[in-house]
PDB file of C-alpha atoms in Angstrom:
ATOM      1  CA  PRO A   1       0.000   0.000   0.000  1.00 55.00           C
ATOM      2  CA  GLN A   2       1.143   3.523  -0.856  1.00 56.00           C
ATOM      3  CA  PRO A   3       1.349   5.995   2.018  1.00 55.00           C
ATOM      4  CA  GLY A   4      -1.173   8.821   1.798  1.00 51.00           C
ATOM      5  CA  PRO A   5      -0.106  12.381   1.198  1.00 54.00           C
ATOM      6  CA  GLY A   6       1.514  14.064   4.145  1.00 52.00           C
ATOM      7  CA  PRO A   7       0.018  17.010   5.957  1.00 54.00           C
ATOM      8  CA  GLN A   8      -0.534  19.988   3.716  1.00 51.00           C
ATOM      9  CA  PRO A   9       1.114  23.283   4.666  1.00 49.00           C
ATOM     10  CA  PRO A  10      -1.382  25.922   5.735  1.00 47.00           C
ATOM     11  CA  MET A  11      -2.555  28.299   3.050  1.00 46.00           C
ATOM     12  CA  PRO A  12      -1.125  31.768   3.520  1.00 49.00           C
ATOM     13  CA  GLY A  13      -3.769  34.175   4.757  1.00 52.00           C
ATOM     14  CA  PRO A  14      -4.258  37.715   3.631  1.00 50.00           C
ATOM     15  CA  PRO A  15      -1.622  40.184   4.771  1.00 53.00           C
ATOM     16  CA  SER A  16      -2.361  41.974   8.001  1.00 55.00           C
ATOM     17  CA  ALA A  17      -4.234  45.210   7.336  1.00 60.00           C
ATOM     18  CA  ALA A  18      -1.719  46.964   9.597  1.00 61.00           C
ATOM     19  CA  ASP A  19       1.169  45.763   7.399  1.00 72.00           C
ATOM     20  CA  LEU A  20      -0.561  46.580   4.123  1.00 83.00           C
ATOM     21  CA  ASP A  21       1.015  49.227   1.913  1.00 88.00           C
ATOM     22  CA  VAL A  22       0.622  50.288  -1.692  1.00 90.00           C
ATOM     23  CA  GLY A  23       3.510  48.046  -2.785  1.00 90.00           C
ATOM     24  CA  THR A  24       1.782  44.980  -1.369  1.00 91.00           C
ATOM     25  CA  LEU A  25      -1.471  46.015  -3.037  1.00 92.00           C
ATOM     26  CA  ARG A  26       0.307  46.375  -6.385  1.00 93.00           C
ATOM     27  CA  ARG A  27       2.009  42.995  -6.119  1.00 92.00           C
ATOM     28  CA  SER A  28      -1.227  41.295  -5.064  1.00 92.00           C
ATOM     29  CA  TRP A  29      -3.527  43.110  -7.510  1.00 94.00           C
ATOM     30  CA  PRO A  30      -3.885  39.995  -9.739  1.00 94.00           C
ATOM     31  CA  THR A  31      -5.227  38.116  -6.696  1.00 94.00           C
ATOM     32  CA  LEU A  32      -7.951  40.735  -6.302  1.00 94.00           C
ATOM     33  CA  ILE A  33      -8.790  40.516 -10.023  1.00 94.00           C
ATOM     34  CA  GLY A  34      -9.085  36.726  -9.686  1.00 94.00           C
ATOM     35  CA  ARG A  35     -11.364  37.099  -6.686  1.00 93.00           C
ATOM     36  CA  LEU A  36     -13.639  39.459  -8.619  1.00 94.00           C
ATOM     37  CA  ARG A  37     -13.860  36.931 -11.445  1.00 93.00           C
ATOM     38  CA  GLU A  38     -14.759  34.171  -8.949  1.00 93.00           C
ATOM     39  CA  GLU A  39     -17.540  36.416  -7.655  1.00 92.00           C
ATOM     40  CA  HIS A  40     -18.844  36.882 -11.216  1.00 92.00           C
ATOM     41  CA  GLN A  41     -17.805  40.540 -11.277  1.00 91.00           C
ATOM     42  CA  GLN A  42     -16.371  40.201 -14.798  1.00 92.00           C
ATOM     43  CA  VAL A  43     -16.877  43.839 -15.805  1.00 93.00           C
ATOM     44  CA  LEU A  44     -15.276  45.184 -12.649  1.00 93.00           C
ATOM     45  CA  ALA A  45     -12.369  42.741 -12.996  1.00 93.00           C
ATOM     46  CA  ALA A  46     -11.808  43.806 -16.613  1.00 93.00           C
ATOM     47  CA  LEU A  47     -11.908  47.497 -15.690  1.00 93.00           C
ATOM     48  CA  LEU A  48      -9.345  47.015 -12.912  1.00 94.00           C
ATOM     49  CA  GLU A  49      -6.830  45.045 -14.998  1.00 93.00           C
ATOM     50  CA  SER A  50      -5.262  48.252 -16.344  1.00 91.00           C
ATOM     51  CA  VAL A  51      -5.501  50.158 -13.052  1.00 93.00           C
ATOM     52  CA  THR A  52      -2.594  50.743 -10.684  1.00 92.00           C
ATOM     53  CA  PRO A  53      -3.018  51.202  -6.949  1.00 94.00           C
ATOM     54  CA  ALA A  54      -1.386  54.646  -6.645  1.00 93.00           C
ATOM     55  CA  SER A  55      -1.572  55.256  -2.906  1.00 92.00           C
ATOM     56  CA  PHE A  56      -3.016  53.790   0.258  1.00 92.00           C
ATOM     57  CA  ASP A  57      -3.007  55.581   3.601  1.00 90.00           C
ATOM     58  CA  GLY A  58      -4.944  52.990   5.575  1.00 88.00           C
ATOM     59  CA  GLU A  59      -8.296  54.639   4.883  1.00 90.00           C
ATOM     60  CA  THR A  60      -8.303  55.691   1.227  1.00 92.00           C
ATOM     61  CA  LEU A  61      -7.134  53.657  -1.751  1.00 94.00           C
ATOM     62  CA  GLU A  62      -6.347  55.755  -4.804  1.00 95.00           C
ATOM     63  CA  LEU A  63      -6.581  53.921  -8.122  1.00 94.00           C
ATOM     64  CA  ALA A  64      -4.797  55.416 -11.133  1.00 94.00           C
ATOM     65  CA  PHE A  65      -6.362  54.820 -14.536  1.00 94.00           C
ATOM     66  CA  PRO A  66      -4.362  55.266 -17.734  1.00 93.00           C
ATOM     67  CA  PRO A  67      -5.676  58.076 -19.972  1.00 92.00           C
ATOM     68  CA  GLU A  68      -7.055  55.657 -22.558  1.00 90.00           C
ATOM     69  CA  ARG A  69      -9.184  53.990 -19.843  1.00 89.00           C
ATOM     70  CA  ARG A  70     -10.759  57.109 -18.324  1.00 88.00           C
ATOM     71  CA  PHE A  71     -14.211  55.726 -19.154  1.00 89.00           C
ATOM     72  CA  GLY A  72     -13.646  53.126 -16.438  1.00 90.00           C
ATOM     73  CA  VAL A  73     -13.530  55.671 -13.614  1.00 92.00           C
ATOM     74  CA  SER A  74     -17.282  56.160 -13.370  1.00 91.00           C
ATOM     75  CA  ARG A  75     -17.960  52.449 -13.865  1.00 93.00           C
ATOM     76  CA  VAL A  76     -15.622  51.487 -11.013  1.00 93.00           C
ATOM     77  CA  GLU A  77     -17.084  54.227  -8.802  1.00 93.00           C
ATOM     78  CA  GLN A  78     -20.554  52.771  -9.450  1.00 93.00           C
ATOM     79  CA  LYS A  79     -19.303  49.354  -8.319  1.00 93.00           C
ATOM     80  CA  ALA A  80     -17.335  50.633  -5.316  1.00 93.00           C
ATOM     81  CA  ASP A  81     -19.339  48.501  -2.852  1.00 93.00           C
ATOM     82  CA  ALA A  82     -18.499  45.265  -4.707  1.00 93.00           C
ATOM     83  CA  LEU A  83     -14.858  46.354  -4.925  1.00 94.00           C
ATOM     84  CA  ARG A  84     -14.765  47.106  -1.185  1.00 94.00           C
ATOM     85  CA  ASP A  85     -16.254  43.662  -0.445  1.00 93.00           C
ATOM     86  CA  SER A  86     -13.508  41.988  -2.484  1.00 93.00           C
ATOM     87  CA  LEU A  87     -10.805  44.162  -0.895  1.00 94.00           C
ATOM     88  CA  ARG A  88     -12.118  43.046   2.508  1.00 93.00           C
ATOM     89  CA  ASP A  89     -12.062  39.383   1.464  1.00 92.00           C
ATOM     90  CA  VAL A  90      -8.576  39.481  -0.077  1.00 92.00           C
ATOM     91  CA  PHE A  91      -6.737  42.061   2.035  1.00 92.00           C
ATOM     92  CA  GLY A  92      -8.877  42.569   5.140  1.00 92.00           C
ATOM     93  CA  ILE A  93      -9.519  46.250   4.335  1.00 92.00           C
ATOM     94  CA  ALA A  94     -12.570  48.243   3.242  1.00 93.00           C
ATOM     95  CA  PRO A  95     -11.161  51.635   2.247  1.00 93.00           C
ATOM     96  CA  THR A  96     -12.781  54.547   0.538  1.00 93.00           C
ATOM     97  CA  VAL A  97     -11.899  54.151  -3.150  1.00 93.00           C
ATOM     98  CA  ARG A  98     -10.806  57.221  -5.090  1.00 94.00           C
ATOM     99  CA  CYS A  99     -10.297  56.954  -8.854  1.00 93.00           C
ATOM    100  CA  VAL A 100      -8.028  59.304 -10.804  1.00 93.00           C
ATOM    101  CA  VAL A 101      -6.775  59.457 -14.369  1.00 93.00           C
ATOM    102  CA  ARG A 102      -3.010  59.797 -14.723  1.00 86.00           C
ATOM    103  CA  GLU A 103      -2.017  61.588 -17.872  1.00 76.00           C
ATOM    104  CA  ALA A 104       0.901  60.126 -19.778  1.00 61.00           C
ATOM    105  CA  VAL A 105       4.014  62.241 -20.191  1.00 55.00           C
ATOM    106  CA  VAL A 106       4.384  63.077 -23.874  1.00 58.00           C
ATOM    107  CA  GLY A 107       7.497  61.431 -25.282  1.00 55.00           C
ATOM    108  CA  GLY A 108       8.645  60.122 -21.928  1.00 49.00           C
ATOM    109  CA  PRO A 109       8.650  56.689 -20.388  1.00 50.00           C
ATOM    110  CA  GLU A 110       6.175  55.878 -17.664  1.00 53.00           C
ATOM    111  CA  VAL A 111       7.807  56.503 -14.316  1.00 48.00           C
ATOM    112  CA  ASP A 112       6.685  55.259 -10.930  1.00 53.00           C
ATOM    113  CA  LEU A 113       7.344  58.353  -8.834  1.00 48.00           C
ATOM    114  CA  GLU A 114       7.075  56.488  -5.549  1.00 51.00           C
ATOM    115  CA  ASP A 115      10.177  54.439  -6.392  1.00 50.00           C
ATOM    116  CA  GLU A 116      12.175  57.399  -7.741  1.00 50.00           C
ATOM    117  CA  GLU A 117      15.003  58.796  -5.657  1.00 56.00           C
ATOM    118  CA  PRO A 118      15.199  62.552  -5.073  1.00 57.00           C
ATOM    119  CA  PRO A 119      17.744  64.407  -7.217  1.00 64.00           C
ATOM    120  CA  LEU A 120      21.268  64.853  -5.903  1.00 63.00           C
ATOM    121  CA  PRO A 121      22.365  68.258  -4.660  1.00 72.00           C
ATOM    122  CA  GLU A 122      24.416  70.161  -7.250  1.00 71.00           C
ATOM    123  CA  GLU A 123      27.784  69.611  -5.525  1.00 75.00           C
ATOM    124  CA  ALA A 124      27.162  65.859  -5.162  1.00 71.00           C
ATOM    125  CA  ALA A 125      26.102  65.576  -8.820  1.00 68.00           C
ATOM    126  CA  LEU A 126      29.253  67.432  -9.965  1.00 71.00           C
ATOM    127  CA  ALA A 127      31.446  65.232  -7.777  1.00 75.00           C
ATOM    128  CA  MET A 128      29.838  62.117  -9.230  1.00 70.00           C
ATOM    129  CA  LEU A 129      30.387  63.379 -12.801  1.00 68.00           C
ATOM    130  CA  ARG A 130      34.009  64.248 -12.055  1.00 73.00           C
ATOM    131  CA  ALA A 131      34.625  60.769 -10.677  1.00 74.00           C
ATOM    132  CA  GLU A 132      32.836  58.923 -13.483  1.00 69.00           C
ATOM    133  CA  LEU A 133      34.270  61.003 -16.332  1.00 71.00           C
ATOM    134  CA  ASP A 134      37.647  61.755 -14.756  1.00 74.00           C
ATOM    135  CA  ALA A 135      37.062  65.367 -15.713  1.00 69.00           C
ATOM    136  CA  GLU A 136      37.120  68.834 -14.228  1.00 70.00           C
ATOM    137  CA  PRO A 137      34.735  71.640 -15.169  1.00 64.00           C
ATOM    138  CA  GLU A 138      36.091  74.370 -17.391  1.00 68.00           C
ATOM    139  CA  THR A 139      36.719  77.682 -15.739  1.00 64.00           C
ATOM    140  CA  GLY A 140      35.584  80.916 -17.359  1.00 58.00           C
ATOM    141  CA  PRO A 141      37.932  83.165 -19.431  1.00 62.00           C
TER     142      PRO A 141
END
């Protein structure tokens, strides 16, 4: 006789609401989309596939829509209760949902400003250039 399967490891639960930040929401966004599909919220799931959680302060979740999906803002706002229910099921939170449209920068790549470092002070930037280029700035005439 073959031995039966061993004990299964426990399924990971949702992250603690106290430990939840916008980065966790972004990484786990596909889980929320899947949950909406399981709950037969196909339209809401489709609308949220192109949305990015932009900020979360513990009470308000801001969702950023790309400019070409601005039509989805009002649709998601109409379904905010269903979204809150799914957020509660998946993450243990029921925040106020705020939808915004983020305009694309013409000719520039999309940049996640939350991950961007502040610019260096002028002296530090010059020192870095001198070191990397093995150069000294020209002095005036």
